[in-house]
Every structure is written in C-alpha cells, then in structure tokens.
CSV table of C-alpha atoms in Angstrom, one decimal:
chain,number,residue,atom,x,y,z
A,1,MET,CA,0.0,0.0,0.2
A,2,THR,CA,1.4,3.4,-0.9
A,3,VAL,CA,0.6,6.1,1.7
A,4,ARG,CA,0.6,9.6,0.2
A,5,ASN,CA,2.1,12.6,2.3
A,6,ASP,CA,0.1,15.2,1.0
A,7,LEU,CA,-3.8,15.1,0.4
A,8,ALA,CA,-3.7,18.7,-0.8
A,9,THR,CA,-5.2,18.3,-4.1
A,10,ALA,CA,-9.0,17.9,-4.1
A,11,SER,CA,-10.2,14.4,-5.0
A,12,ASP,CA,-12.8,14.4,-7.8
A,13,LEU,CA,-15.0,11.8,-5.9
A,14,VAL,CA,-17.8,13.1,-4.2
A,15,TRP,CA,-21.0,11.5,-2.6
A,16,PRO,CA,-24.2,13.0,-4.2
A,17,ALA,CA,-26.3,15.7,-2.5
A,18,ALA,CA,-29.5,14.0,-0.7
A,19,VAL,CA,-30.8,17.4,0.1
A,20,PRO,CA,-31.7,20.0,-2.3
A,21,PRO,CA,-30.4,23.8,-2.1
A,22,GLU,CA,-34.3,24.9,-1.7
A,23,VAL,CA,-34.5,22.6,1.3
A,24,ALA,CA,-31.4,23.9,2.9
A,25,VAL,CA,-32.8,27.4,2.2
A,26,ARG,CA,-36.1,26.5,3.8
A,27,THR,CA,-34.4,25.2,6.9
A,28,VAL,CA,-32.6,28.2,7.6
A,29,ALA,CA,-35.3,30.5,6.8
A,30,ARG,CA,-37.6,29.0,9.0
A,31,ARG,CA,-35.4,30.5,11.8
A,32,LEU,CA,-35.1,33.9,10.6
A,33,GLN,CA,-37.5,36.6,10.2
A,34,PRO,CA,-39.7,36.5,6.8
A,35,GLY,CA,-38.1,38.4,3.8
A,36,VAL,CA,-34.3,37.5,4.3
A,37,ASP,CA,-32.8,36.8,1.0
A,38,LEU,CA,-30.7,33.5,1.2
A,39,THR,CA,-28.3,32.0,-1.3
A,40,ALA,CA,-27.1,28.2,-1.3
A,41,ARG,CA,-24.1,27.2,-2.6
A,42,LEU,CA,-22.6,23.7,-2.7
A,43,TYR,CA,-19.1,22.8,-1.3
A,44,HIS,CA,-17.6,19.4,-0.6
A,45,HIS,CA,-15.9,18.9,2.8
A,46,PRO,CA,-12.7,16.5,2.4
A,47,PHE,CA,-12.8,13.2,4.0
A,48,LEU,CA,-10.8,10.0,3.7
A,49,GLY,CA,-12.6,6.7,3.8
A,50,MET,CA,-11.3,3.2,5.1
A,51,MET,CA,-12.2,0.0,5.6
A,52,PHE,CA,-10.4,-2.1,8.3
A,53,LEU,CA,-10.3,-5.6,9.1
A,54,CYS,CA,-10.5,-6.2,12.7
A,55,GLY,CA,-10.0,-9.8,13.9
A,56,ALA,CA,-9.3,-11.8,17.2
A,57,ASP,CA,-5.5,-12.1,18.1
A,58,THR,CA,-4.5,-15.1,16.2
A,59,GLY,CA,-0.8,-15.1,17.5
A,60,ARG,CA,-2.0,-16.7,20.8
A,61,LEU,CA,-3.3,-20.2,21.4
A,62,ARG,CA,-6.8,-19.8,23.1
A,63,ARG,CA,-8.9,-22.4,24.8
A,64,ARG,CA,-12.3,-20.9,23.7
A,65,VAL,CA,-13.8,-20.1,20.4
A,66,THR,CA,-13.4,-16.6,19.4
A,67,ALA,CA,-15.7,-14.6,17.2
A,68,GLY,CA,-14.9,-14.0,13.5
A,69,PRO,CA,-13.2,-10.8,12.0
A,70,ILE,CA,-15.0,-7.6,11.8
A,71,LEU,CA,-15.3,-5.0,8.9
A,72,ALA,CA,-15.2,-1.5,10.1
A,73,ALA,CA,-15.9,1.4,7.7
A,74,VAL,CA,-14.2,4.4,9.0
A,75,VAL,CA,-14.3,8.1,7.6
A,76,VAL,CA,-11.9,10.8,8.9
A,77,ASP,CA,-12.3,14.7,8.4
A,78,LEU,CA,-9.1,15.6,6.8
A,79,VAL,CA,-9.8,19.2,8.1
A,80,SER,CA,-10.5,18.3,11.9
A,81,GLY,CA,-9.0,15.0,12.2
A,82,ARG,CA,-12.1,13.6,13.6
A,83,ALA,CA,-12.9,10.0,12.9
A,84,PHE,CA,-16.4,8.3,12.7
A,85,LEU,CA,-17.7,4.9,12.1
A,86,SER,CA,-19.9,4.8,9.0
A,87,ASP,CA,-21.8,2.5,6.8
A,88,PRO,CA,-20.2,0.6,4.3
A,89,TRP,CA,-19.9,2.0,0.6
A,90,ASN,CA,-19.2,0.8,-2.9
A,91,LYS,CA,-17.8,2.8,-5.8
A,92,GLU,CA,-21.1,3.0,-7.2
A,93,ASP,CA,-21.8,5.3,-3.9
A,94,PHE,CA,-19.9,7.9,-5.4
A,95,THR,CA,-20.1,10.4,-8.3
A,96,THR,CA,-17.9,13.1,-9.6
A,97,ARG,CA,-18.1,16.7,-8.8
A,98,ASP,CA,-19.3,17.9,-11.9
A,99,VAL,CA,-22.0,15.3,-12.3
A,100,ALA,CA,-23.0,16.5,-8.8
A,101,LEU,CA,-23.0,20.1,-9.4
A,102,ARG,CA,-25.3,19.5,-12.5
A,103,ALA,CA,-27.7,17.3,-10.7
A,104,VAL,CA,-28.4,20.0,-8.1
A,105,THR,CA,-28.4,22.8,-10.5
A,106,ALA,CA,-30.7,21.1,-13.0
A,107,GLY,CA,-33.8,21.9,-11.2
A,108,SER,CA,-32.7,25.5,-10.0
A,109,PRO,CA,-33.0,29.0,-11.7
A,110,GLU,CA,-30.1,30.2,-13.5
A,111,GLY,CA,-27.3,31.2,-11.2
A,112,THR,CA,-28.9,30.5,-7.9
A,113,THR,CA,-26.7,27.4,-7.1
A,114,VAL,CA,-23.0,27.9,-7.3
A,115,ALA,CA,-20.1,25.6,-6.3
A,116,VAL,CA,-17.7,27.1,-3.9
A,117,ARG,CA,-14.3,25.7,-3.0
A,118,GLY,CA,-14.5,23.8,0.2
A,119,PRO,CA,-11.6,23.7,2.7
A,120,ALA,CA,-8.1,22.3,2.1
A,121,PRO,CA,-7.0,19.2,3.7
A,122,ARG,CA,-4.7,19.3,6.9
A,123,LEU,CA,-4.0,16.0,7.7
A,124,THR,CA,-2.0,13.4,5.5
A,125,GLU,CA,-3.0,10.2,4.5
A,126,ALA,CA,-0.8,8.3,7.1
A,127,GLU,CA,-2.3,10.7,9.9
A,128,ALA,CA,-5.8,10.2,8.6
A,129,ILE,CA,-5.1,6.6,8.9
A,130,GLU,CA,-4.0,6.7,12.4
A,131,ALA,CA,-7.0,8.6,13.5
A,132,GLY,CA,-9.2,5.8,11.8
A,133,ARG,CA,-7.4,2.9,13.5
A,134,ALA,CA,-7.2,5.0,16.9
A,135,LEU,CA,-11.1,5.0,16.7
A,136,LEU,CA,-11.6,1.3,16.7
A,137,PRO,CA,-10.4,-0.4,19.8
A,138,GLY,CA,-12.9,1.4,22.1
A,139,LEU,CA,-15.8,1.2,20.1
A,140,LEU,CA,-15.6,-2.4,18.9
A,141,ALA,CA,-14.7,-3.7,22.0
A,142,ARG,CA,-18.0,-3.1,23.6
A,143,ARG,CA,-19.4,-5.1,20.5
A,144,ARG,CA,-16.8,-8.2,21.4
A,145,ARG,CA,-16.8,-7.9,25.2
A,146,LEU,CA,-14.2,-10.4,26.1
A,147,ASP,CA,-12.7,-11.2,23.1
A,148,ARG,CA,-9.7,-9.4,22.2
A,149,LEU,CA,-9.2,-7.3,19.4
A,150,GLY,CA,-6.2,-7.9,16.9
A,151,ALA,CA,-4.4,-5.1,15.1
A,152,ALA,CA,-6.7,-3.3,12.9
A,153,ARG,CA,-5.4,-3.7,9.1
A,154,LEU,CA,-6.7,-2.0,6.0
A,155,ALA,CA,-8.8,-4.3,3.9
A,156,GLY,CA,-8.2,-2.3,1.0
A,157,PRO,CA,-7.0,1.3,-0.5
A,158,PRO,CA,-8.2,4.2,1.2
A,159,VAL,CA,-10.7,6.7,-0.7
A,160,GLN,CA,-10.4,10.3,-0.6
A,161,PHE,CA,-13.8,12.0,-1.3
A,162,GLY,CA,-15.7,15.0,-0.8
A,163,LYS,CA,-19.0,15.1,1.4
A,164,PRO,CA,-21.3,17.7,0.1
A,165,ASN,CA,-22.5,20.6,2.3
A,166,TRP,CA,-24.5,23.9,1.6
A,167,TRP,CA,-23.2,27.1,2.6
A,168,VAL,CA,-26.4,29.4,3.1
A,169,THR,CA,-25.8,33.0,3.3
A,170,GLY,CA,-27.7,36.1,3.6
A,171,ARG,CA,-28.2,39.6,5.2
A,172,HIS,CA,-30.6,40.9,7.1
A,173,GLY,CA,-30.1,44.7,7.8
A,174,GLU,CA,-26.6,44.7,9.4
A,175,ARG,CA,-26.5,41.1,10.4
A,176,HIS,CA,-24.6,38.7,8.0
A,177,ILE,CA,-25.8,35.3,8.3
A,178,GLU,CA,-23.8,32.1,7.5
A,179,VAL,CA,-25.1,28.4,8.2
A,180,VAL,CA,-23.8,25.1,7.0
A,181,VAL,CA,-26.6,22.6,6.2
A,182,ASP,CA,-25.3,18.9,5.7
A,183,ALA,CA,-26.3,17.8,2.2
A,184,LEU,CA,-26.9,14.2,3.2
A,185,SER,CA,-28.9,14.6,6.5
A,186,GLY,CA,-30.2,18.0,6.4
A,187,ARG,CA,-28.6,19.0,9.8
A,188,HIS,CA,-27.5,22.6,10.2
A,189,TYR,CA,-24.4,24.1,12.0
A,190,VAL,CA,-24.5,28.2,12.6
A,191,SER,CA,-21.3,29.8,11.4
A,192,SER,CA,-22.6,33.4,12.3
A,193,ALA,CA,-26.0,35.0,12.6
C-alpha cells in the first residue's frame, strides 16, 4: 500500500447531495424573520474513507472459540482529524464533482446554485489512517466483550472523497448570516448569524 504524504489536491470523487438547495434554504429561513434573501452554494468537505479488518488476536493459543473478524468502515475528516464509524460504501455510491453540481443545478433557476471551494485538507493520509485506527479499539471492544481484538489492518486502499454541504448565506439589515447545512442529512450548523 502506498501512503501519500500530501492530500492537498482535491479528490474528484464526491457523495451526491441528497438534500436539494431549496430545502437547505428553507431550513435556515424557518429560523429567521420573513423576507431574508438567502443563497445556497454547494461545497465538498474533504474526507478519507477506509475499511479496516479487525479480527481476534490469532498469534496466541486460546482455549475458547472466538468471534470472527469484523469489517469496520471509518471516515476521517481531513480538516479536523475527527474519525467516525460509517456504513460501508461501494464505488457506485460516489460520483464526480461535475456530475454532482449538474444534478443540483438542473432544477434550480440560472445562477442560484454555485459551487464554492471547500476547505483544504490539513491531515496527511498517514495521519488520517492513524486517526481511523485509533477509533476502533474502544468502539469495537464493546461489541466483542471478552474477545481481544487483533490489530486493525486496512482491507483495501483508502478513498478520498468530498462530503456535500450547503453554505447558506444572506443579510438581514446589518446582520450577516452564514449557516452550513449538511447535504446528506439536512442538519445545520451556524457559522454566524
């Protein structure tokens, strides 16, 4: 396996947006006074996805039967370094940035949905793999109770991809509004309001 030291170049693979821009705008507008003009812009947050194979420690003789290996899907935010367990994915789950942007702009009026550049990755691939590996022992040990987990090893090459978000902005008088809406779940996070 080749470990890249620099992930600064944006991956062309992205998850397609499940939440359309008008829903993201409505989510933010519900919390504001009527009449605020809002714009939604798509960006892709950089992540590294890995599949780890975690099995019982086979280097020691054991008298009892152990559980089989576990395949754990982990994604690591390449900006913050936070690692999360995830549902497994296939290559078919991803698309390209161009196709994703065309899909979200197809039903929108001309110029209302524009892509913006997402944040640049701060972690190297080796740091992201280590963050993913560090997440596993505590979480998986709860499922295995008395079984000892062997070392987690990568089950395939890591996949760098972009997770879609809507950056919803607007002004209300002197107030500048910035809210990030997750384009997969619809959850929102206030940057400034």
